[in-house]
C-alpha positions as YAML, in Angstrom:
chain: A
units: angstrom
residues:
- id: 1
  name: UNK
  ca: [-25.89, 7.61, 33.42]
- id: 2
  name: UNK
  ca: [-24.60, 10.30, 35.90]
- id: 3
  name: UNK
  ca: [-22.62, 13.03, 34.73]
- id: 4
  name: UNK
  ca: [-19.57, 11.90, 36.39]
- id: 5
  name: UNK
  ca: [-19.86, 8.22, 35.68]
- id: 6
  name: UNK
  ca: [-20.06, 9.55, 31.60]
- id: 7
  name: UNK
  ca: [-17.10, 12.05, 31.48]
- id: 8
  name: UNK
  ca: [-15.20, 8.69, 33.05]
- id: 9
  name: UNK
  ca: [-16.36, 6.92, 30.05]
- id: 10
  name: UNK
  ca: [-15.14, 9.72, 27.69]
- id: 11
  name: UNK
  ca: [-11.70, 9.80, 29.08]
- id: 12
  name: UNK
  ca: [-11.82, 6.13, 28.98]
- id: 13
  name: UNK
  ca: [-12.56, 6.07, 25.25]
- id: 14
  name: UNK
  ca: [-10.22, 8.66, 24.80]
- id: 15
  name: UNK
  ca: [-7.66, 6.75, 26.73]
- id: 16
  name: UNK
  ca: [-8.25, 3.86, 24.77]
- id: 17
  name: UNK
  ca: [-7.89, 5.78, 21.42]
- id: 18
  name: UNK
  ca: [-4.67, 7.40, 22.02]
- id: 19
  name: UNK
  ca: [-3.24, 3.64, 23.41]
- id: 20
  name: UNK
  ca: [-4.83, 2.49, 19.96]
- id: 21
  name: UNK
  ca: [-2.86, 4.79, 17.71]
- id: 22
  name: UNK
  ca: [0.16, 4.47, 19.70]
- id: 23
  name: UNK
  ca: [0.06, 1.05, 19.22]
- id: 24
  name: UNK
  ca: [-0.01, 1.31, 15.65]
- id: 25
  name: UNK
  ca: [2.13, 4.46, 14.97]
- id: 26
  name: UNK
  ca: [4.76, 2.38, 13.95]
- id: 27
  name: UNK
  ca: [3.64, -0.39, 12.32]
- id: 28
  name: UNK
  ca: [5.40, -1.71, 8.36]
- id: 29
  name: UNK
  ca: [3.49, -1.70, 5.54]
- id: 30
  name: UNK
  ca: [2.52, -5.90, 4.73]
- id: 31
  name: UNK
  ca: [4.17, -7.35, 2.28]
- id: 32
  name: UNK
  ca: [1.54, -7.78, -0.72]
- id: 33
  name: UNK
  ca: [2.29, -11.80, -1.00]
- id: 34
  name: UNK
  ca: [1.65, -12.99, 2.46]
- id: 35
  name: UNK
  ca: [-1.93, -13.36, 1.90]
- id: 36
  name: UNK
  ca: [-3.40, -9.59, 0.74]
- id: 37
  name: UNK
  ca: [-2.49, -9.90, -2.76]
- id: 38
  name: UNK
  ca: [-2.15, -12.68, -5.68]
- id: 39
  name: UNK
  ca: [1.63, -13.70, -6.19]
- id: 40
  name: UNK
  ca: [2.38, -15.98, -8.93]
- id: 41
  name: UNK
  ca: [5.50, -17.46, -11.12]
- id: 42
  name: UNK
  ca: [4.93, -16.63, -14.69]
- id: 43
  name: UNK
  ca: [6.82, -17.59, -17.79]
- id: 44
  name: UNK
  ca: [10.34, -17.77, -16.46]
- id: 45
  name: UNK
  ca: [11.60, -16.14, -15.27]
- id: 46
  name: UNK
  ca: [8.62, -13.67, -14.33]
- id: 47
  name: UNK
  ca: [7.04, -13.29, -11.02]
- id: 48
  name: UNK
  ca: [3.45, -11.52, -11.06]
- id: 49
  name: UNK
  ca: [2.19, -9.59, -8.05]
- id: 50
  name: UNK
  ca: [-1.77, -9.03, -8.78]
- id: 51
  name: UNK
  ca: [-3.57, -6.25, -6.32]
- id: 52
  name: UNK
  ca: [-7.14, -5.78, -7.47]
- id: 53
  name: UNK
  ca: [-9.86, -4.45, -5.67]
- id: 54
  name: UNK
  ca: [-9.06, -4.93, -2.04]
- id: 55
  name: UNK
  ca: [-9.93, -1.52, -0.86]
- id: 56
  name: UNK
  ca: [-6.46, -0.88, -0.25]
- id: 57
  name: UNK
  ca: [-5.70, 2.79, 1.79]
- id: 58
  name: UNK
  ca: [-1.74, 2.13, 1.38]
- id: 59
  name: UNK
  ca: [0.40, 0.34, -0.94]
- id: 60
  name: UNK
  ca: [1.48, -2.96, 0.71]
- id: 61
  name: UNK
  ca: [5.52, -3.65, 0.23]
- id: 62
  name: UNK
  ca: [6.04, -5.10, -3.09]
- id: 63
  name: UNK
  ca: [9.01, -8.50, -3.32]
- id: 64
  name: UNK
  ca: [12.19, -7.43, -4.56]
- id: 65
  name: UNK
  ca: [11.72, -10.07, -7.28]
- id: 66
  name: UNK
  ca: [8.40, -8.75, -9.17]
- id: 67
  name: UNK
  ca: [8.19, -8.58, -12.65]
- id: 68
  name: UNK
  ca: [4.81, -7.70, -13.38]
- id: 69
  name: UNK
  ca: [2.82, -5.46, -11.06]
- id: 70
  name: UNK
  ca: [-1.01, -4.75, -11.16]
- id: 71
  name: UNK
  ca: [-2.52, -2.00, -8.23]
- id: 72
  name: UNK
  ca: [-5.78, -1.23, -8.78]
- id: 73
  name: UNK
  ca: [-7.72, 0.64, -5.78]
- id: 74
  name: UNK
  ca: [-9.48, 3.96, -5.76]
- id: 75
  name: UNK
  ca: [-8.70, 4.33, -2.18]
- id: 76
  name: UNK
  ca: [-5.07, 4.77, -2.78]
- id: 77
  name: UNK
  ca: [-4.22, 8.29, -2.14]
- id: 78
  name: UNK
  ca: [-0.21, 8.45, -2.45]
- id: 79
  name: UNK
  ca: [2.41, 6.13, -3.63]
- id: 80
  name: UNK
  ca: [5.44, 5.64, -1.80]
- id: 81
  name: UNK
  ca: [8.56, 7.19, -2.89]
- id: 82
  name: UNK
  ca: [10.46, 4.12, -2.77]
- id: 83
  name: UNK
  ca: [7.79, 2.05, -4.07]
- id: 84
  name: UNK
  ca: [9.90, 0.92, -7.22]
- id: 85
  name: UNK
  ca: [13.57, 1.55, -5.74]
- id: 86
  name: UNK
  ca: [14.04, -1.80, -4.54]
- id: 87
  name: UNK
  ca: [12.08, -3.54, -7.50]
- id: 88
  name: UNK
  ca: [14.82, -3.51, -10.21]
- id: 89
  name: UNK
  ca: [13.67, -6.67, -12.55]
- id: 90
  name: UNK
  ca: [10.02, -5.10, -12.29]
- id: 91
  name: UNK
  ca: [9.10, -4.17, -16.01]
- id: 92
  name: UNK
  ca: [5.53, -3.46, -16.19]
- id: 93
  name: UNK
  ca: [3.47, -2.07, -13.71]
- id: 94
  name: UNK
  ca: [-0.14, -1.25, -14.51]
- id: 95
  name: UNK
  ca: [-1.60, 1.03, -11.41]
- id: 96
  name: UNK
  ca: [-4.94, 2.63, -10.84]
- id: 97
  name: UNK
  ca: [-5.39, 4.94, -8.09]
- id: 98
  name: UNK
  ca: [-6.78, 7.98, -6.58]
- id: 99
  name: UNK
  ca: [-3.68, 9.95, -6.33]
- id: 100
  name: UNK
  ca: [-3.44, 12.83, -4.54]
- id: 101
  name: UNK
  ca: [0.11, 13.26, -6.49]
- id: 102
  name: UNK
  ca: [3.19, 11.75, -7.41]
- id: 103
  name: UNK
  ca: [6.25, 11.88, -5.04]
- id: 104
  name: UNK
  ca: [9.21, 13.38, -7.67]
- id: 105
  name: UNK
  ca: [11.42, 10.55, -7.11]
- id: 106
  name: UNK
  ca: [9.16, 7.72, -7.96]
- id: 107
  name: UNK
  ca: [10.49, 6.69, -10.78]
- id: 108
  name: UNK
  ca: [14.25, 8.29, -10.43]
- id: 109
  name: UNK
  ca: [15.88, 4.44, -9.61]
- id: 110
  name: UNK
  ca: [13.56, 2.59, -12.46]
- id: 111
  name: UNK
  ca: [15.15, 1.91, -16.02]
- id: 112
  name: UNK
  ca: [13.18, 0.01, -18.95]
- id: 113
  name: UNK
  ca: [9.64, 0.21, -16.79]
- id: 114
  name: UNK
  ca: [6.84, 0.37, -18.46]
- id: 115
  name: UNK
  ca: [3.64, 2.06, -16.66]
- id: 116
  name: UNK
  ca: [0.22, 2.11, -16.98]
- id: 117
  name: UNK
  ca: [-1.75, 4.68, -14.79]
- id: 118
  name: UNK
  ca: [-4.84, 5.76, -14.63]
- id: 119
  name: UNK
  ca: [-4.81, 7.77, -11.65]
- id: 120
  name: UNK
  ca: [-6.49, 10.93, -11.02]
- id: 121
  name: UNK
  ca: [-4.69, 13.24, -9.89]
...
Protein backbone atom coordinates (compact mmCIF):
# COMPACT_ATOMS: atom_id res chain seq x y z
CA UNK A 1 0.00 0.00 0.00
CA UNK A 2 1.50 3.47 -0.81
CA UNK A 3 2.07 5.85 1.79
CA UNK A 4 -0.52 8.15 0.65
CA UNK A 5 -3.17 5.64 -0.24
CA UNK A 6 -2.63 4.40 3.84
CA UNK A 7 -2.73 7.82 5.68
CA UNK A 8 -6.25 8.04 3.45
CA UNK A 9 -7.23 4.93 5.11
CA UNK A 10 -6.28 6.27 8.61
CA UNK A 11 -8.28 9.39 8.28
CA UNK A 12 -10.94 7.26 6.89
CA UNK A 13 -11.03 5.04 9.98
CA UNK A 14 -10.70 7.92 11.98
CA UNK A 15 -13.52 9.57 10.18
CA UNK A 16 -15.56 6.71 10.62
CA UNK A 17 -14.85 6.52 14.43
CA UNK A 18 -15.67 9.96 15.35
CA UNK A 19 -19.19 9.56 13.01
CA UNK A 20 -19.51 6.27 15.21
CA UNK A 21 -19.41 7.92 18.59
CA UNK A 22 -21.33 10.79 17.47
CA UNK A 23 -23.88 8.65 16.53
CA UNK A 24 -24.15 7.15 19.77
CA UNK A 25 -23.30 10.09 22.15
CA UNK A 26 -26.72 10.38 22.90
CA UNK A 27 -28.27 7.36 22.97
CA UNK A 28 -30.98 6.14 26.39
CA UNK A 29 -30.12 3.53 28.42
CA UNK A 30 -32.72 0.20 27.24
CA UNK A 31 -35.23 -0.50 29.25
CA UNK A 32 -34.27 -3.94 31.07
CA UNK A 33 -37.78 -5.70 29.93
CA UNK A 34 -37.75 -5.27 26.24
CA UNK A 35 -35.76 -8.27 25.69
CA UNK A 36 -32.17 -7.79 27.82
CA UNK A 37 -33.50 -8.86 31.03
CA UNK A 38 -36.20 -11.43 32.61
CA UNK A 39 -39.50 -9.51 33.60
CA UNK A 40 -42.08 -11.43 35.33
CA UNK A 41 -45.54 -10.98 37.47
CA UNK A 42 -45.05 -12.52 40.81
CA UNK A 43 -47.45 -13.07 43.65
CA UNK A 44 -49.69 -10.07 43.29
CA UNK A 45 -49.13 -7.76 43.20
CA UNK A 46 -45.22 -8.13 42.58
CA UNK A 47 -43.43 -7.58 39.40
CA UNK A 48 -39.77 -9.19 39.23
CA UNK A 49 -37.08 -7.71 37.01
CA UNK A 50 -34.18 -10.56 36.87
CA UNK A 51 -30.58 -9.24 35.33
CA UNK A 52 -28.07 -12.04 35.64
CA UNK A 53 -25.05 -12.46 33.88
CA UNK A 54 -25.40 -10.54 30.68
CA UNK A 55 -22.13 -8.79 30.76
CA UNK A 56 -23.84 -5.69 31.34
CA UNK A 57 -21.32 -2.26 31.17
CA UNK A 58 -24.45 0.03 32.27
CA UNK A 59 -27.52 -0.45 34.16
CA UNK A 60 -30.44 -0.73 31.69
CA UNK A 61 -33.67 1.56 32.85
CA UNK A 62 -35.55 -0.33 35.35
CA UNK A 63 -40.05 -0.15 34.97
CA UNK A 64 -41.51 2.14 37.29
CA UNK A 65 -43.56 -0.83 38.54
CA UNK A 66 -40.68 -3.32 39.90
CA UNK A 67 -40.92 -4.92 42.99
CA UNK A 68 -38.15 -7.18 43.12
CA UNK A 69 -34.85 -6.36 41.46
CA UNK A 70 -31.84 -8.75 40.86
CA UNK A 71 -28.39 -7.03 38.96
CA UNK A 72 -25.77 -9.19 38.92
CA UNK A 73 -22.68 -8.23 36.52
CA UNK A 74 -19.06 -7.67 37.36
CA UNK A 75 -18.78 -5.32 34.53
CA UNK A 76 -20.91 -2.76 36.15
CA UNK A 77 -18.76 0.03 37.18
CA UNK A 78 -21.31 2.84 38.53
CA UNK A 79 -24.91 2.94 39.33
CA UNK A 80 -27.00 5.64 38.28
CA UNK A 81 -28.04 8.22 40.64
CA UNK A 82 -31.55 7.97 39.80
CA UNK A 83 -31.52 4.36 39.47
CA UNK A 84 -34.20 3.86 42.34
CA UNK A 85 -35.92 7.47 42.21
CA UNK A 86 -38.54 6.52 39.95
CA UNK A 87 -38.98 2.87 41.39
CA UNK A 88 -41.13 3.63 44.49
CA UNK A 89 -43.07 0.07 45.03
CA UNK A 90 -39.47 -1.57 44.50
CA UNK A 91 -38.71 -3.38 47.92
CA UNK A 92 -35.88 -5.62 47.45
CA UNK A 93 -33.15 -5.23 45.29
CA UNK A 94 -30.29 -7.73 45.41
CA UNK A 95 -27.20 -6.15 43.19
CA UNK A 96 -23.74 -7.41 42.47
CA UNK A 97 -21.34 -5.25 40.83
CA UNK A 98 -17.95 -3.93 40.34
CA UNK A 99 -18.48 -0.54 41.67
CA UNK A 100 -16.24 1.99 41.28
CA UNK A 101 -18.52 3.88 44.07
CA UNK A 102 -21.79 4.86 45.07
CA UNK A 103 -23.35 8.17 43.80
CA UNK A 104 -24.55 9.92 47.46
CA UNK A 105 -28.02 10.21 46.41
CA UNK A 106 -28.77 6.69 45.48
CA UNK A 107 -30.80 5.82 47.91
CA UNK A 108 -32.03 9.53 49.17
CA UNK A 109 -35.83 8.97 47.35
CA UNK A 110 -36.10 5.04 48.56
CA UNK A 111 -38.16 4.24 51.84
CA UNK A 112 -38.70 0.49 53.19
CA UNK A 113 -35.93 -0.96 50.46
CA UNK A 114 -34.21 -3.62 51.30
CA UNK A 115 -30.61 -4.18 49.56
CA UNK A 116 -28.39 -6.74 49.00
CA UNK A 117 -24.87 -5.78 47.57
CA UNK A 118 -22.03 -7.32 47.08
CA UNK A 119 -20.13 -4.89 45.24
CA UNK A 120 -16.59 -4.10 45.51
CA UNK A 121 -15.88 -1.06 45.86
Amino acid sequence: MAPTTFKLSLLLLLLLSLQFQHSFAGVRRPNACEGLCSCYNGEPPSFHVECEELELHDVPVIPDNTTELVLISDYIASLPEDLFKKTTKLREAEVHCALTGLPPALFSQTTGLTVTTTCFV
